[in-house]
Tab-separated table of C-alpha atoms in Angstrom:
chain	number	residue	atom	x	y	z
A	30	MET	CA	-114.228	86.487	-126.189
A	31	LYS	CA	-114.701	87.877	-122.760
A	32	LEU	CA	-111.771	88.581	-120.772
A	33	ALA	CA	-111.762	90.432	-117.138
A	34	PRO	CA	-109.080	93.094	-116.792
A	35	PHE	CA	-106.502	93.343	-114.393
A	36	LEU	CA	-105.408	96.795	-114.463
A	37	GLY	CA	-103.016	97.333	-111.371
A	38	CYS	CA	-101.869	100.682	-109.942
A	39	MET	CA	-99.579	102.271	-112.667
A	40	ILE	CA	-101.626	102.279	-115.574
A	41	PRO	CA	-104.699	103.552	-114.141
A	42	ILE	CA	-102.791	105.940	-111.928
A	43	LYS	CA	-99.734	107.073	-113.595
A	44	TYR	CA	-100.390	106.542	-117.393
A	45	PRO	CA	-104.526	106.094	-117.597
A	46	GLN	CA	-103.866	106.944	-121.605
A	47	MET	CA	-102.532	103.317	-121.639
A	48	GLU	CA	-105.896	101.930	-120.192
A	49	ALA	CA	-107.851	104.362	-122.462
A	50	ALA	CA	-105.856	102.997	-125.516
A	51	PHE	CA	-106.564	99.318	-124.554
A	52	ARG	CA	-109.737	99.884	-123.542
A	53	ARG	CA	-110.280	101.175	-127.101
A	54	SER	CA	-108.739	99.005	-129.156
A	55	MET	CA	-109.379	95.406	-127.564
A	56	PRO	CA	-113.243	95.817	-128.935
A	57	ASN	CA	-112.221	95.871	-132.135
A	58	LEU	CA	-110.211	92.587	-131.915
A	59	GLY	CA	-113.804	91.260	-130.608
A	60	VAL	CA	-112.816	91.486	-127.102
A	61	GLU	CA	-115.335	92.123	-124.220
A	62	LEU	CA	-113.779	93.242	-121.523
A	63	VAL	CA	-116.058	92.464	-118.195
A	64	ASP	CA	-114.689	94.754	-115.112
A	65	LEU	CA	-114.839	92.786	-112.191
A	66	GLU	CA	-114.845	94.247	-108.381
A	67	GLY	CA	-112.673	94.137	-105.737
A	68	PHE	CA	-109.267	94.066	-106.897
A	69	THR	CA	-106.578	95.596	-104.779
A	70	CYS	CA	-102.300	96.295	-106.117
A	71	CYS	CA	-101.548	92.900	-107.293
A	72	PRO	CA	-99.349	93.409	-105.459
A	73	ASP	CA	-96.383	95.116	-106.650
A	74	PRO	CA	-93.333	92.402	-106.993
A	75	ILE	CA	-90.423	94.395	-106.068
A	76	TYR	CA	-91.114	96.071	-103.020
A	77	PHE	CA	-94.131	94.602	-101.470
A	78	LYS	CA	-92.753	91.115	-102.183
A	79	ALA	CA	-88.787	92.405	-100.328
A	80	ARG	CA	-91.046	93.662	-97.626
A	81	ASP	CA	-93.467	90.499	-97.006
A	82	ALA	CA	-93.528	87.489	-99.099
A	83	LEU	CA	-95.956	85.715	-97.759
A	84	GLY	CA	-97.974	88.810	-97.558
A	85	TRP	CA	-97.658	89.204	-101.219
A	86	LEU	CA	-98.434	85.886	-102.280
A	87	THR	CA	-101.696	85.992	-100.122
A	88	ILE	CA	-103.191	89.129	-101.468
A	89	ALA	CA	-102.259	87.878	-104.776
A	90	ALA	CA	-104.385	84.553	-104.234
A	91	ARG	CA	-106.915	86.632	-103.185
A	92	ASN	CA	-107.077	89.090	-106.286
A	93	LEU	CA	-106.865	85.698	-108.199
A	94	SER	CA	-110.009	84.317	-106.649
A	95	ILE	CA	-112.171	87.237	-107.550
A	96	ALA	CA	-111.375	86.433	-111.069
A	97	GLU	CA	-112.110	82.303	-110.403
A	98	GLU	CA	-115.324	83.138	-108.802
A	99	ALA	CA	-116.576	84.954	-111.914
A	100	GLY	CA	-115.163	82.523	-113.525
A	101	LEU	CA	-113.289	84.517	-116.403
A	102	PRO	CA	-109.432	84.640	-117.534
A	103	LEU	CA	-107.564	87.711	-116.291
A	104	VAL	CA	-105.749	89.833	-118.894
A	105	THR	CA	-102.894	92.241	-117.879
A	106	LEU	CA	-101.731	95.103	-119.089
A	107	CYS	CA	-98.820	95.781	-117.061
A	108	SER	CA	-95.325	93.494	-116.582
A	109	GLY	CA	-95.452	93.670	-112.974
A	110	CYS	CA	-99.149	92.613	-112.541
A	111	THR	CA	-98.217	89.750	-114.882
A	112	ALA	CA	-94.866	88.568	-113.142
A	113	THR	CA	-96.939	88.808	-109.218
A	114	LEU	CA	-100.374	86.858	-110.875
A	115	LYS	CA	-98.424	84.452	-112.655
A	116	GLU	CA	-95.488	83.758	-110.069
A	117	ALA	CA	-98.470	83.253	-107.459
A	118	ARG	CA	-100.158	80.915	-109.437
A	119	PHE	CA	-96.820	79.077	-109.840
A	120	LEU	CA	-95.648	79.010	-106.260
A	121	LEU	CA	-99.422	78.033	-105.197
A	122	GLY	CA	-99.344	75.312	-107.956
A	123	GLU	CA	-95.920	73.726	-107.088
A	124	ASP	CA	-96.072	73.761	-103.160
A	125	GLU	CA	-99.147	72.291	-101.411
A	126	GLU	CA	-98.139	73.420	-98.151
A	127	LEU	CA	-97.721	76.851	-98.966
A	128	ARG	CA	-100.936	76.838	-100.674
A	129	ALA	CA	-102.657	75.433	-97.559
A	130	ARG	CA	-101.155	78.579	-95.444
A	131	VAL	CA	-102.448	80.779	-97.875
A	132	ASN	CA	-105.801	79.310	-98.040
A	133	GLU	CA	-105.768	79.741	-94.397
A	134	ARG	CA	-105.437	83.123	-94.270
A	135	LEU	CA	-107.591	83.567	-97.285
A	136	ALA	CA	-110.438	81.757	-95.176
A	137	ARG	CA	-110.528	84.671	-92.714
A	138	ILE	CA	-112.281	86.825	-95.649
A	139	GLY	CA	-114.335	83.859	-96.480
A	140	ARG	CA	-112.364	83.050	-99.686
A	141	GLU	CA	-110.138	80.462	-101.334
A	142	TYR	CA	-107.823	80.044	-104.145
A	143	ARG	CA	-108.541	77.255	-106.058
A	144	GLY	CA	-106.079	77.512	-109.207
A	145	THR	CA	-108.822	77.551	-112.036
A	146	ALA	CA	-108.322	81.017	-113.269
A	147	SER	CA	-105.959	81.861	-115.888
A	148	VAL	CA	-103.671	84.763	-116.151
A	149	GLU	CA	-101.890	86.366	-119.349
A	150	HIS	CA	-100.569	89.614	-120.443
A	151	ALA	CA	-102.858	91.134	-123.278
A	152	VAL	CA	-100.540	90.577	-125.923
A	153	VAL	CA	-100.006	87.003	-124.914
A	154	VAL	CA	-103.500	86.706	-125.218
A	155	ILE	CA	-103.453	88.429	-128.372
A	156	ARG	CA	-100.971	86.143	-130.048
A	157	ASP	CA	-102.261	82.695	-128.657
A	158	GLU	CA	-106.318	83.198	-128.469
A	159	ILE	CA	-107.325	85.969	-130.688
A	160	GLY	CA	-104.332	85.816	-133.520
A	161	MET	CA	-102.269	88.160	-135.279
A	162	ASP	CA	-105.477	88.184	-138.477
A	163	ALA	CA	-107.564	89.930	-135.890
A	164	VAL	CA	-105.148	92.226	-135.503
A	165	ARG	CA	-104.099	92.645	-139.095
A	166	GLU	CA	-107.726	92.444	-139.851
A	167	SER	CA	-108.849	95.591	-137.209
A	168	VAL	CA	-106.181	98.113	-139.039
A	169	LYS	CA	-107.600	101.039	-140.957
A	170	ARG	CA	-104.595	103.026	-141.016
A	171	PRO	CA	-101.364	100.958	-141.194
A	172	LEU	CA	-98.354	102.451	-139.445
A	173	GLU	CA	-96.248	102.505	-142.735
A	174	GLY	CA	-92.759	103.613	-142.524
A	175	MET	CA	-92.571	103.813	-138.752
A	176	SER	CA	-89.495	102.288	-137.301
A	177	VAL	CA	-90.162	101.014	-133.635
A	178	ALA	CA	-87.334	100.269	-131.535
A	179	ILE	CA	-88.495	96.767	-129.447
A	180	HIS	CA	-88.119	97.245	-125.577
A	181	TYR	CA	-88.861	93.658	-124.195
A	182	GLY	CA	-88.217	94.759	-120.077
A	183	CYS	CA	-87.916	91.603	-117.710
A	184	HIS	CA	-90.877	90.602	-116.496
A	185	LEU	CA	-93.106	89.526	-119.764
A	186	LEU	CA	-90.418	86.902	-120.297
A	187	LYS	CA	-88.584	85.902	-117.200
A	188	PRO	CA	-88.550	83.291	-115.558
A	189	SER	CA	-89.736	81.295	-118.527
A	190	GLN	CA	-90.542	78.262	-116.317
A	191	ILE	CA	-93.288	80.596	-115.183
A	192	MET	CA	-94.320	83.051	-118.087
A	193	HIS	CA	-94.171	80.609	-120.659
A	194	VAL	CA	-94.450	83.628	-123.134
A	195	ASP	CA	-91.375	83.008	-125.475
A	196	ASP	CA	-88.069	82.324	-126.047
A	197	ALA	CA	-86.130	84.473	-122.876
A	198	ASP	CA	-83.206	85.444	-125.277
A	199	TYR	CA	-84.535	85.215	-128.863
A	200	PRO	CA	-88.407	86.315	-128.286
A	201	SER	CA	-90.372	87.405	-131.264
A	202	ILE	CA	-93.969	88.349	-130.042
A	203	LEU	CA	-93.354	92.089	-130.381
A	204	GLU	CA	-91.816	92.239	-133.118
A	205	ASP	CA	-94.867	89.833	-134.688
A	206	LEU	CA	-97.098	92.851	-133.152
A	207	VAL	CA	-95.476	95.526	-134.537
A	208	THR	CA	-95.090	93.905	-137.745
A	209	ALA	CA	-99.109	93.363	-137.255
A	210	VAL	CA	-99.971	96.751	-137.479
A	211	GLY	CA	-98.058	97.778	-140.326
A	212	ALA	CA	-94.735	99.357	-138.220
A	213	THR	CA	-91.404	97.833	-138.960
A	214	PRO	CA	-89.539	96.586	-136.023
A	215	VAL	CA	-85.841	97.290	-135.471
A	216	ALA	CA	-83.715	95.137	-133.487
A	217	HIS	CA	-81.101	96.788	-131.592
A	218	GLN	CA	-78.035	95.748	-129.412
A	219	GLU	CA	-80.041	96.504	-125.863
A	220	GLU	CA	-83.411	95.384	-126.855
A	221	LEU	CA	-83.414	92.671	-123.952
A	222	LEU	CA	-81.708	95.098	-121.095
A	223	CYS	CA	-83.384	95.751	-117.775
A	224	CYS	CA	-84.391	99.359	-117.290
A	225	GLY	CA	-83.204	99.316	-113.736
A	226	LYS	CA	-86.114	100.755	-111.959
A	227	GLY	CA	-86.047	97.758	-109.576
A	228	CYS	CA	-82.379	99.025	-108.351
A	229	LEU	CA	-82.195	100.790	-105.530
A	230	ASP	CA	-78.980	102.385	-106.776
A	231	ASP	CA	-78.701	106.446	-108.060
A	232	GLU	CA	-76.075	105.520	-110.705
A	233	MET	CA	-76.750	102.062	-112.279
A	234	PRO	CA	-80.111	102.669	-113.808
A	235	VAL	CA	-78.295	105.760	-115.218
A	236	GLU	CA	-76.160	103.928	-117.092
A	237	MET	CA	-78.585	101.414	-118.104
A	238	VAL	CA	-81.198	103.679	-119.333
A	239	TYR	CA	-78.194	105.715	-121.312
A	240	SER	CA	-76.875	102.376	-122.568
A	241	ILE	CA	-80.395	101.157	-124.117
A	242	PHE	CA	-80.923	105.061	-125.627
A	243	SER	CA	-77.790	104.962	-127.268
A	244	SER	CA	-78.184	101.702	-128.655
A	245	ILE	CA	-81.801	102.793	-130.140
A	246	ARG	CA	-79.787	106.038	-131.258
A	247	ASN	CA	-77.755	104.045	-133.428
A	248	SER	CA	-80.783	101.742	-134.669
A	249	GLU	CA	-81.913	105.044	-136.057
A	250	ALA	CA	-85.371	104.036	-135.167
A	251	ASP	CA	-88.415	106.526	-135.068
A	252	CYS	CA	-89.789	105.452	-131.628
A	253	MET	CA	-89.660	103.070	-129.095
A	254	GLY	CA	-92.283	100.334	-128.432
A	255	LEU	CA	-93.010	98.644	-125.123
A	256	ILE	CA	-95.442	97.125	-123.030
A	257	CYS	CA	-94.434	97.514	-119.406
A	258	PRO	CA	-95.302	101.115	-117.652
A	259	THR	CA	-92.759	100.575	-115.228
A	260	CYS	CA	-90.248	100.664	-118.251
A	261	PHE	CA	-92.100	103.790	-119.425
A	262	SER	CA	-91.518	105.483	-116.037
A	263	SER	CA	-87.915	104.568	-117.052
A	264	PHE	CA	-87.547	106.149	-120.396
A	265	ASP	CA	-90.210	108.709	-121.179
A	266	LEU	CA	-89.120	111.196	-118.636
A	267	GLY	CA	-86.044	109.062	-117.766
A	268	GLN	CA	-84.447	110.037	-121.096
A	269	ILE	CA	-84.720	113.357	-120.462
A	270	VAL	CA	-82.937	113.260	-116.597
A	271	VAL	CA	-80.370	110.843	-118.220
A	272	GLY	CA	-79.827	112.939	-121.106
A	273	ARG	CA	-78.881	116.065	-119.062
A	274	LYS	CA	-76.585	114.104	-116.871
A	275	LYS	CA	-74.830	112.730	-119.800
A	276	GLY	CA	-75.368	115.956	-121.992
A	277	VAL	CA	-77.290	114.519	-124.682
A	278	LYS	CA	-80.550	114.670	-126.361
A	279	PHE	CA	-82.259	111.265	-127.337
A	280	GLU	CA	-86.004	112.871	-128.195
A	281	ILE	CA	-87.277	109.287	-128.668
A	282	PRO	CA	-91.074	108.525	-128.273
A	283	ILE	CA	-91.982	106.091	-126.154
A	284	ILE	CA	-94.828	104.434	-127.117
A	285	TYR	CA	-97.147	101.342	-125.485
A	286	PHE	CA	-98.084	98.396	-127.468
A	287	PHE	CA	-101.887	99.323	-127.400
A	288	GLN	CA	-101.450	102.740	-128.181
A	289	LEU	CA	-99.835	101.571	-131.417
A	290	LEU	CA	-102.723	99.381	-131.843
A	291	GLY	CA	-105.135	102.057	-131.516
A	292	LEU	CA	-103.279	104.773	-134.095
A	293	ALA	CA	-103.409	101.776	-136.536
A	294	GLN	CA	-107.191	101.278	-135.921
A	295	GLY	CA	-107.542	104.931	-136.809
A	296	LEU	CA	-108.287	105.754	-132.948
A	297	PRO	CA	-108.163	110.005	-132.511
A	298	LEU	CA	-104.936	110.637	-131.452
A	299	GLU	CA	-106.658	112.028	-128.235
A	300	ASP	CA	-108.134	108.573	-127.502
A	301	VAL	CA	-104.669	107.077	-127.157
A	302	GLY	CA	-103.280	109.850	-124.989
A	303	LEU	CA	-99.575	110.570	-126.583
A	304	HIS	CA	-100.185	113.791	-126.040
A	305	LEU	CA	-99.643	113.176	-121.920
A	306	HIS	CA	-96.031	112.030	-122.532
A	307	LYS	CA	-93.192	114.277	-121.920
A	308	VAL	CA	-91.428	113.105	-125.195
A	309	LYS	CA	-93.734	113.837	-127.757
A	310	ALA	CA	-94.710	111.881	-130.999
A	311	ASP	CA	-95.992	114.495	-133.156
A	312	ASP	CA	-93.707	113.992	-135.550
A	313	ILE	CA	-93.994	110.609	-136.391
A	314	VAL	CA	-97.716	110.537	-136.034
A	315	ALA	CA	-98.097	113.665	-138.910
A	316	ARG	CA	-96.437	111.460	-141.039
A	317	LEU	CA	-98.432	108.737	-141.318
A	318	PRO	CA	-101.336	108.194	-144.131
A	319	SER	CA	-104.957	109.265	-142.939
A	320	PRO	CA	-107.320	106.517	-142.095
A	321	ALA	CA	-108.874	104.551	-144.878
B	21	MET	CA	-67.330	92.984	-116.898
B	22	PRO	CA	-66.075	93.279	-113.666
B	23	ALA	CA	-63.772	91.449	-112.038
B	24	ASP	CA	-65.080	88.270	-110.258
B	25	LYS	CA	-63.370	88.735	-107.341
B	26	SER	CA	-63.834	86.165	-104.519
B	27	PRO	CA	-63.951	86.877	-100.724
B	28	GLU	CA	-61.092	84.827	-99.984
B	29	PRO	CA	-59.545	84.965	-96.074
B	30	GLU	CA	-56.352	86.335	-96.010
B	31	SER	CA	-53.989	83.085	-95.434
B	32	ASP	CA	-54.002	83.832	-91.522
B	33	GLU	CA	-58.024	84.505	-91.361
B	34	ARG	CA	-60.204	81.463	-90.656
B	35	VAL	CA	-63.762	81.008	-92.444
B	36	VAL	CA	-65.950	80.432	-89.567
B	37	LEU	CA	-69.540	78.751	-91.113
B	38	SER	CA	-72.370	79.751	-89.610
B	39	PHE	CA	-75.751	77.885	-90.423
B	40	GLU	CA	-78.225	80.507	-88.397
B	41	LEU	CA	-78.579	82.664	-91.406
B	42	ARG	CA	-79.090	79.879	-93.621
B	43	ARG	CA	-82.086	78.248	-91.687
B	44	GLU	CA	-83.586	81.483	-91.305
B	45	ILE	CA	-83.647	82.087	-95.247
B	46	ASP	CA	-84.983	78.568	-95.462
B	47	GLN	CA	-88.011	79.511	-93.980
B	48	ILE	CA	-88.867	82.459	-96.335
B	49	ILE	CA	-90.497	81.825	-99.575
B	50	GLY	CA	-88.297	81.654	-102.098
B	51	GLY	CA	-85.158	81.255	-100.035
B	52	ASN	CA	-84.896	77.323	-99.665
B	53	HIS	CA	-83.348	76.949	-103.044
B	54	HIS	CA	-80.039	78.656	-102.043
B	55	ASN	CA	-78.851	75.121	-100.871
B	56	TYR	CA	-78.459	74.007	-104.440
B	57	CYS	CA	-75.879	76.601	-105.453
B	58	TYR	CA	-72.467	75.211	-106.517
B	59	GLN	CA	-70.814	78.273	-107.200
B	60	CYS	CA	-70.850	77.888	-111.125
B	61	GLY	CA	-71.376	81.736	-111.676
B	62	ALA	CA	-73.992	81.389	-114.608
B	63	CYS	CA	-76.022	83.965	-112.786
B	64	VAL	CA	-73.090	86.616	-113.357
B	65	ALA	CA	-73.116	86.159	-116.914
B	66	GLN	CA	-76.292	87.903	-118.107
B	67	CYS	CA	-76.590	89.907	-114.773
B	68	PRO	CA	-77.140	93.779	-115.801
B	69	ALA	CA	-76.349	94.806	-112.169
B	70	ALA	CA	-73.081	92.926	-112.334
B	71	ARG	CA	-72.107	94.629	-115.782
B	72	PHE	CA	-72.887	98.063	-114.485
B	73	SER	CA	-71.497	97.952	-111.140
B	74	ASP	CA	-68.730	95.958	-109.317
B	75	ARG	CA	-70.308	96.169	-106.006
B	76	PHE	CA	-72.841	93.545	-107.383
B	77	ASN	CA	-72.396	89.942	-107.794
B	78	PRO	CA	-75.032	87.117	-107.539
B	79	ARG	CA	-72.502	84.063	-107.352
B	80	LEU	CA	-70.702	86.104	-104.109
B	81	ILE	CA	-74.196	86.911	-102.707
B	82	MET	CA	-75.180	83.105	-102.713
B	83	LEU	CA	-71.445	82.483	-101.574
B	84	ASP	CA	-71.869	85.114	-98.587
B	85	LEU	CA	-75.217	82.716	-97.734
B	86	LEU	CA	-73.587	79.607	-97.881
B	87	LEU	CA	-70.815	80.661	-95.761
B	88	GLY	CA	-73.817	82.389	-93.154
B	89	ARG	CA	-72.497	86.045	-93.115
B	90	ALA	CA	-75.193	87.792	-92.067
B	91	ASP	CA	-72.706	90.801	-91.010
B	92	LYS	CA	-72.387	91.290	-94.962
B	93	LEU	CA	-75.990	90.640	-96.422
B	94	LEU	CA	-77.666	92.311	-93.276
B	95	ALA	CA	-75.789	95.048	-93.253
B	96	ALA	CA	-77.371	98.581	-93.950
B	97	ASP	CA	-74.969	98.721	-97.299
B	98	SER	CA	-75.903	95.187	-98.624
B	99	PRO	CA	-75.213	94.593	-102.000
B	100	ILE	CA	-79.019	92.762	-101.837
B	101	TRP	CA	-80.524	96.512	-102.953
B	102	LEU	CA	-78.858	96.769	-105.869
B	103	CYS	CA	-80.272	93.777	-107.522
B	104	THR	CA	-82.668	94.914	-110.303
B	105	ASN	CA	-85.089	92.337	-110.139
B	106	CYS	CA	-84.684	91.136	-113.701
B	107	TYR	CA	-84.594	87.473	-113.229
B	108	SER	CA	-81.471	86.753	-115.801
B	109	CYS	CA	-80.116	84.550	-112.572
B	110	TYR	CA	-83.079	82.641	-112.654
B	111	GLU	CA	-83.311	81.959	-116.185
B	112	ARG	CA	-79.700	81.136	-116.265
B	113	CYS	CA	-79.456	78.856	-112.941
B	114	PRO	CA	-78.370	75.356	-113.674
B	115	GLN	CA	-79.416	74.449	-110.403
B	116	ASP	CA	-83.091	76.079	-109.921
B	117	VAL	CA	-81.206	78.104	-107.467
B	118	ARG	CA	-83.429	81.070	-108.553
B	119	PRO	CA	-80.858	83.725	-107.128
B	120	VAL	CA	-83.148	86.729	-107.424
B	121	GLU	CA	-85.750	85.053	-105.098
B	122	VAL	CA	-83.314	83.919	-102.526
B	123	ILE	CA	-81.872	87.513	-102.770
B	124	ILE	CA	-85.813	88.718	-102.130
B	125	ALA	CA	-85.505	86.078	-99.120
B	126	LEU	CA	-82.487	88.119	-97.967
B	127	LYS	CA	-84.567	91.269	-98.202
B	128	ASN	CA	-87.564	90.380	-96.453
B	129	LEU	CA	-85.093	89.118	-93.519
B	130	ALA	CA	-83.794	92.637	-93.633
B	131	GLY	CA	-86.956	94.142	-93.070
B	132	ARG	CA	-87.797	91.921	-90.076
B	133	LYS	CA	-84.588	92.768	-88.530
B	134	GLY	CA	-85.398	96.744	-89.021
B	135	VAL	CA	-82.629	97.189	-91.663
B	136	ALA	CA	-84.383	97.819	-94.826
B	137	PRO	CA	-83.877	100.783	-96.521
B	138	ASP	CA	-87.009	103.345	-95.968
B	139	SER	CA	-87.884	103.530	-99.754
B	140	VAL	CA	-88.876	99.950	-99.915
B	141	SER	CA	-91.300	100.469	-96.751
B	142	LEU	CA	-92.592	103.551	-98.620
B	143	LEU	CA	-94.815	102.222	-101.294
B	144	THR	CA	-95.506	98.839	-99.210
B	145	ARG	CA	-97.213	101.642	-96.831
B	146	ASN	CA	-98.748	103.171	-99.755
B	147	ILE	CA	-100.547	99.962	-100.732
B	148	LEU	CA	-101.544	99.166	-97.243
B	149	LYS	CA	-103.301	102.572	-96.805
B	150	THR	CA	-105.086	102.629	-100.339
B	151	GLY	CA	-104.730	99.493	-102.153
B	152	TYR	CA	-102.851	101.140	-104.430
B	153	SER	CA	-99.112	101.482	-105.047
B	154	GLY	CA	-99.564	105.285	-106.370
B	155	VAL	CA	-100.438	107.982	-104.557
B	156	VAL	CA	-104.059	109.043	-105.885
B	157	THR	CA	-104.044	112.726	-106.440
B	158	PRO	CA	-106.986	114.993	-107.995
B	159	VAL	CA	-104.492	115.485	-111.008
B	160	VAL	CA	-105.058	111.716	-111.332
B	161	HIS	CA	-108.880	112.011	-111.260
B	162	LYS	CA	-109.037	114.721	-113.879
B	163	THR	CA	-106.443	113.105	-116.462
B	164	ARG	CA	-108.943	109.887	-116.060
B	165	GLU	CA	-112.091	112.032	-116.819
B	166	LYS	CA	-110.449	114.139	-119.700
B	167	LEU	CA	-109.856	110.707	-121.317
B	168	GLY	CA	-113.307	109.433	-120.815
B	169	LEU	CA	-112.319	106.664	-118.226
B	170	ASP	CA	-114.760	105.665	-115.533
B	171	PRO	CA	-113.609	106.731	-111.863
B	172	LEU	CA	-110.867	104.981	-110.318
B	173	PRO	CA	-112.635	102.103	-107.989
B	174	GLU	CA	-111.847	101.913	-104.325
B	175	PRO	CA	-110.080	98.663	-103.851
B	176	PRO	CA	-110.972	96.603	-100.527
B	177	VAL	CA	-108.243	97.807	-98.088
B	178	ASP	CA	-110.045	96.532	-94.763
B	179	GLU	CA	-110.145	92.821	-96.508
B	180	MET	CA	-106.701	93.354	-97.768
B	181	LEU	CA	-105.183	94.246	-93.865
B	182	GLU	CA	-107.280	90.841	-92.594
B	183	LEU	CA	-104.969	88.561	-94.712
B	184	LEU	CA	-101.696	90.172	-93.006
B	185	ASP	CA	-100.268	88.809	-89.820
B	186	SER	CA	-99.203	91.836	-87.432
B	187	GLY	CA	-95.649	91.583	-86.937
B	188	SER	CA	-95.038	90.619	-90.455
B	189	ASP	CA	-95.306	93.842	-92.180
B	190	GLU	CA	-95.650	97.774	-92.058
B	191	ARG	CA	-99.120	97.499	-90.105
B	192	ASP	CA	-97.193	96.716	-86.650
B	193	ALA	CA	-93.631	96.525	-87.132
B	194	SER	CA	-93.060	97.302	-83.224
B	195	ALA	CA	-94.741	94.198	-82.721
B	196	GLY	CA	-91.535	92.278	-84.036
B	197	PRO	CA	-91.177	89.400	-85.832
B	198	ARG	CA	-91.787	86.515	-83.073
B	199	GLU	CA	-95.513	85.684	-84.644
B	200	GLU	CA	-94.475	85.310	-88.232
B	201	LYS	CA	-91.329	83.251	-87.284
B	202	THR	CA	-93.722	80.267	-85.829
B	203	ARG	CA	-96.264	80.679	-88.736
B	204	GLU	CA	-93.221	80.282	-90.990
B	205	ARG	CA	-91.609	77.554	-88.937
B	206	SER	CA	-94.786	75.619	-89.651
B	207	HIS	CA	-94.211	75.566	-92.588
B	208	GLY	CA	-91.530	72.680	-91.837
B	209	GLU	CA	-89.129	72.815	-94.647
B	210	THR	CA	-85.530	71.588	-93.426
B	211	PRO	CA	-83.202	71.949	-96.142
B	212	ALA	CA	-82.751	68.405	-96.771
B	213	GLY	CA	-86.590	67.486	-96.517
B	214	ASN	CA	-86.933	70.238	-99.136
B	215	ALA	CA	-84.487	69.001	-101.475
B	216	SER	CA	-85.849	65.441	-101.739
B	217	GLN	CA	-89.564	66.955	-101.960
B	218	ARG	CA	-88.059	69.317	-104.824
B	219	ARG	CA	-86.331	66.658	-106.620
B	220	LYS	CA	-89.412	64.338	-106.807
B	221	LYS	CA	-90.976	66.859	-109.666
């Protein structure tokens, strides 16, 4: 299966270990990644969209038109890119007048949005196209005994009329994926709470992160598993900052799903880049069986 | 859960309705559904900002908009910037108001009037300059190389900038919003026309 990855900004710039883990684990699921040229920032669904909504939509449409031209489905790694590109598709599909205005602008650079390229987050492509069996078959070292507190993040699921990923209140996609790599998903009270990154307040995000981490600590999970780089930025360094303010030490490693997948496929540790995280996962990785 | 205090006027204070703000919001992407709000408060129940702060309540933001209170919503300390963008309100709303999108439309208007916080413009400026939201430092290149990844591609910034109208964004904020406004108007959605259009689906 050929897929065109849309990497966005945060992953290739701030967390390239996530890109490395993705690029190395997907071929083991029978996927050929075809990099397309000419993408820009999706653009970001919080700040850019708040500054210039029509510009945001038009730049997103331009990115989509690149995949249309190549005739390949786009696969996203970041919940923010997923939100922007899927919402752009939705808005341009529901409002013909808006689509005409966007295409009027795209014509300036000889492009057109036609709405023919699909966009899905990589975990959705795995569940719906590749299949959980392929994940299980790719596993050489099941992550047995590793308990993973799930964090969904907001933009993979909501709004469900656009995302069409899962039940926004009772999702199971991440639990199923974590189970497929041999680990044990751990439910906790705050697994659907927002990470707070999109809020321009100083105090509120601190309380939100504190709430999430207190909830995970109560669950006694070994680590947190997630799929969103923005949530990761709130949690990896964030738990240290929040812990200092609150006088507690959480030390809960945050692991991106494709790093879990890579570990389970027996990839070397450096290849999935866990050493680049602030909160180290050495202890839980050391407890894993060696690859078969 | 914080108390859901309605901004009810003192007995001798009169509520003055203004439609100006509502008309402006109607012209911005995502703003036009605010007309459907019937103040049920479903948006508040799962709102994390309402849970963690008594300064934020999406129902009251919609009410202030329905009353046309630009003085509150476009003030420097407007509650709109406390929204976490989690989309729970969009998920919950029985009227398809899409409150978070209405709040984003309000943020667009605040930007045009020059009252948006600097931090919002900072990230936007990065994107317009480099095509990336983040800053690419030498450390980034080195880390990627160590991980065995290809060098970062250079996004076609000029092509991206071609798509923006001066006046609508950071490129030429001093040009003012006039040109953009005319274009937005050509979208031609009146609240009534819009409602009938939406209900067809």
